[in-house]
Amino acid sequence: MGENEAMVLTQKNDPVLMTQTMRWFGPADPVSLRDIRQAGASEVVTALHDIPNGMVWDRPAIAARRAEITRAGLGWSVVESLPVHESIKLGAPDCDRYLAAYRESLRHLAAEGVRVVTYNFMPLLDWTRTDLRYEMPDGALALRFEPVALAAYDIYILRRPDAARDYDEATCAAAERRVHAMDAAARLELEQTIIAGLPGSEESFTSAELLRAVEQYGDVGADRLREHHAAFLEAVCPVAEEVGIRLVVHPDDPPFPIFGLPRVVSTEADVAAIFARVPSVANGLCFCAGSFGARQDNDLPGMVERLQDRIGFVHLRSVQHEPDGSFHEAAHLEGDARMAEIVAALYNIQQRSGRSIPMRPDHGHQMMYDLTRTTNPGYSLIGRMRGLAELRGLERGIAHAAAAA
């Protein structure tokens, strides 16, 4: 066997591994493209965050963003996210114009080489936390969600009518004690943490604006939101199929109703129903282990196996559940996610299908040098770099064990 033949054989026998990416929020991101490349990622996932929701992403703007990424030695095949306008989620009379804009944006993205487009169908708010600087035992800072803090904001600061009905008696009592112990600065910090806008959320609200927006959803329950989601997919999937893009829905975060707003992408049954209703090959899933993992009744490794054909993008992070129903972001290989089983399931899918699934380490602790820097919550560099390195090592260890078996 000649040298070239041996090289080809080795390459054919090489395992298919996940495409390692990191999220980048564009030129204003404190984390640079050079940082991301040095962290070991080969691609970024990003979006045109400066374009208002519902507007067309024109091709020159997409091309300019791609050129910037390419100059840094990185690839860009996954968009996160192309937002769905609230009129589409509400099924409002003007939703057709926003559906048309979405289809046009998909055509432009495909023309510039994007193959996966992430979106979510959460009403009004993107991912929600009540503490962006929860101190871990080692001094690193994590994101945390606490039901009592949410209830304190909802009942006493937002003052949503009848909000107390959505919480049990013990939570309401604890929320009352909490809010009465808070000074004005603490109340403002809680308000800003919940609604002032987080990375990946193109819109933000004041409490008064949020309350008015919540009222618009007064007659949109879970069943109607599911219908609107299906209508969205039926309107855009034909174009996505035509141009070779897979749409992947990000699960709800947290995966249960908040502020009386329905959530319809929270469980395996939810996503299975979406795929049954709209069976298009363009209708896919962004499997976020952290979002699904915030519900203890979601079997994460089993979901990966059963939903494998629909998974087009993966977010890997782990949450740690607390006895009172709170949860916080754990280190990527710790917490309750059973990460080794998840990555093993993904590895097996890739070997069977021959396709590399784009992955990014989702969120990360603010730690070390980043504790002294201004960072986007959950998206500081060092914590995500640690997560990427750990996940890379885990996957390669699984591959090595498989080869040795």
Short mmCIF file of C-alpha atoms in Angstrom, two decimals, residues 4 61 88 96 102 127 174 198 227 243 343 350:
data_model
loop_
_atom_site.label_atom_id
_atom_site.label_comp_id
_atom_site.label_asym_id
_atom_site.label_seq_id
_atom_site.Cartn_x
_atom_site.Cartn_y
_atom_site.Cartn_z
CA ASN A 4 -1.26 8.21 -0.36
CA ALA A 61 -24.65 42.87 5.36
CA ILE A 88 -46.02 35.95 14.04
CA ASP A 96 -47.69 38.03 6.63
CA TYR A 102 -38.18 35.93 7.15
CA TRP A 127 -33.72 33.18 28.25
CA ALA A 174 -41.49 33.85 50.55
CA LEU A 198 -29.55 39.65 27.63
CA GLU A 227 -50.99 26.73 16.08
CA VAL A 243 -32.35 26.84 -0.45
CA VAL A 343 -21.88 13.30 24.25
CA GLN A 350 -22.39 11.03 14.00
#
